[in-house]
Amino acid sequence: MTETLTSRTVRSPVTTPRLSGLGLFTVLLAAALPLIDFFIVNVALPTIGRDLHASEAVLELVVAGYGLSYSVLLVLGGRLGDLFGRREFFFGGMAAFGVTSLACGLAPNAWTLVAARVAQGAAAAAMLPQVLATIQAATSGQRRAKAMGLYGATAGLSMVAGQILGGVLVAADIAGTGWRSVFLVNVPVVVVGLVLAARTVPETRSHHPEPVDVPGTVLLALSLLTLLAPLTEGRAAGWPLWTWLALAAFPFAAWAFYAVERRADRRGRTPLVPPSLFALVSLRRGLIMIVPFSIGFSGFMFVIAVSLQQGAGLGPVGAGLALVPMAVAFFVVSLCGPRLVARFGTRVVSVGGLVQGVGVALMAFAAWRSWPHLGVVELLPGAAVAGAGQALQLPIVLRIILSEVPPARAGVGGGVMITTQQSALALGVATLGSLFLALVPGMGMRDALVTTLLVQLAGVALTVGLSLRLPRTIS
């Protein structure tokens, strides 16, 4: 009996969960899926429209429905993971993502596809916040720095790879599935991910979980919906009255959300988005910078997909392959990011912005000079340079944002960051995409593309200015 008690005593201390290398691969695989699916449909939309006889407004909902539910529910997903256990929510969210991807791939009509995309976004919102929270809670020191660097590299590469993969899958028409393969491809990936997750992802949760902030959740959802829904659907729907009413309601909803969260924070409760979290300089300034960066990124991806297919006459494969130089440059340069930051500090981000600006300018010049013969060769220099510049920004800024967030609030911090990024991605398609499509009838596609790229260039200049206010080192 004494020996048994002694052995139990030795085993009793609670050990800190540790994320293995294979576990890190598993959560990064899960992080890639939602971002790939945000962009993978860009080159598939024309085929979806023809096959399902969908109007432009309904096709916009195929993109916007996913983005809206994803954005609205991300912070709530992070809070629920903190409360009930991140491993369980990660596992459940990944399984739901596979099921909803299957539903998208089998959708018999356009409105069923829209509903399945909304559900897919909700599943992604349950899964993705647990990735960052698990990394924050189950790593430390240099391992955490490396893991966050890999997360940032995965996020950036996934956004470019999604569009490339979409073009290849649509053109390949595997077993006659056509556009459906861009969703069905998720199913075997999710099955592999679930098997790996069951073996490698440790359980982590907040030691002092707080109940769900219902008023904050409702008001955040209302704020995001009144902003993103009219901006993403307004142009295609002809700007009906509801879009203007929603935009007019947005500042009031946002103010009400802030007031409710501030009051809860002052009373010692943990609101959905604690205003005190923004006292962290790294988080606040990093979030401000990620907004124009993400707007420009997603706006460019949408505009270049439309331009290359409808203007330059390239098919889905050609439109996707034109971005391969950007993806390759992003991957290679992102691997050097941690060493560069260790040596030169966060001024690497400012340099990355300048490099990206050169790349965008080169692409604008290529479009102006070579149109309509715009393809991989013409875009290669600019796309490669822009990809290298983006790789010196995105992974590092994501790491900066979460660098001072305590592990107990890892889910909340990750949810806030991803919500900001995802909302900005949706805004990019709504703003730069709408600008481009509005300019095409009067200016022609070449001049509309060049003008939109110049507007993006102004956004890159803004990110460079904001990057100068980032902390010089990452804690």
Tab-separated table of C-alpha atoms in Angstrom, residues 105-106 168-181 184:
chain	number	residue	atom	x	y	z
A	105	GLY	CA	-19.392	19.701	-52.622
A	106	LEU	CA	-22.736	17.903	-52.932
A	168	VAL	CA	-5.910	23.382	-60.736
A	169	LEU	CA	-8.825	21.424	-59.243
A	170	VAL	CA	-11.487	23.080	-61.393
A	171	ALA	CA	-9.485	22.442	-64.584
A	172	ALA	CA	-8.594	18.867	-63.592
A	173	ASP	CA	-12.315	18.014	-63.294
A	174	ILE	CA	-11.495	14.952	-61.172
A	175	ALA	CA	-14.055	12.187	-61.868
A	176	GLY	CA	-16.319	14.808	-63.434
A	177	THR	CA	-16.664	16.752	-60.175
A	178	GLY	CA	-15.630	20.119	-61.684
A	179	TRP	CA	-15.913	22.942	-59.153
A	180	ARG	CA	-17.177	20.550	-56.468
A	181	SER	CA	-13.658	19.187	-56.003
A	184	LEU	CA	-14.547	17.733	-51.568
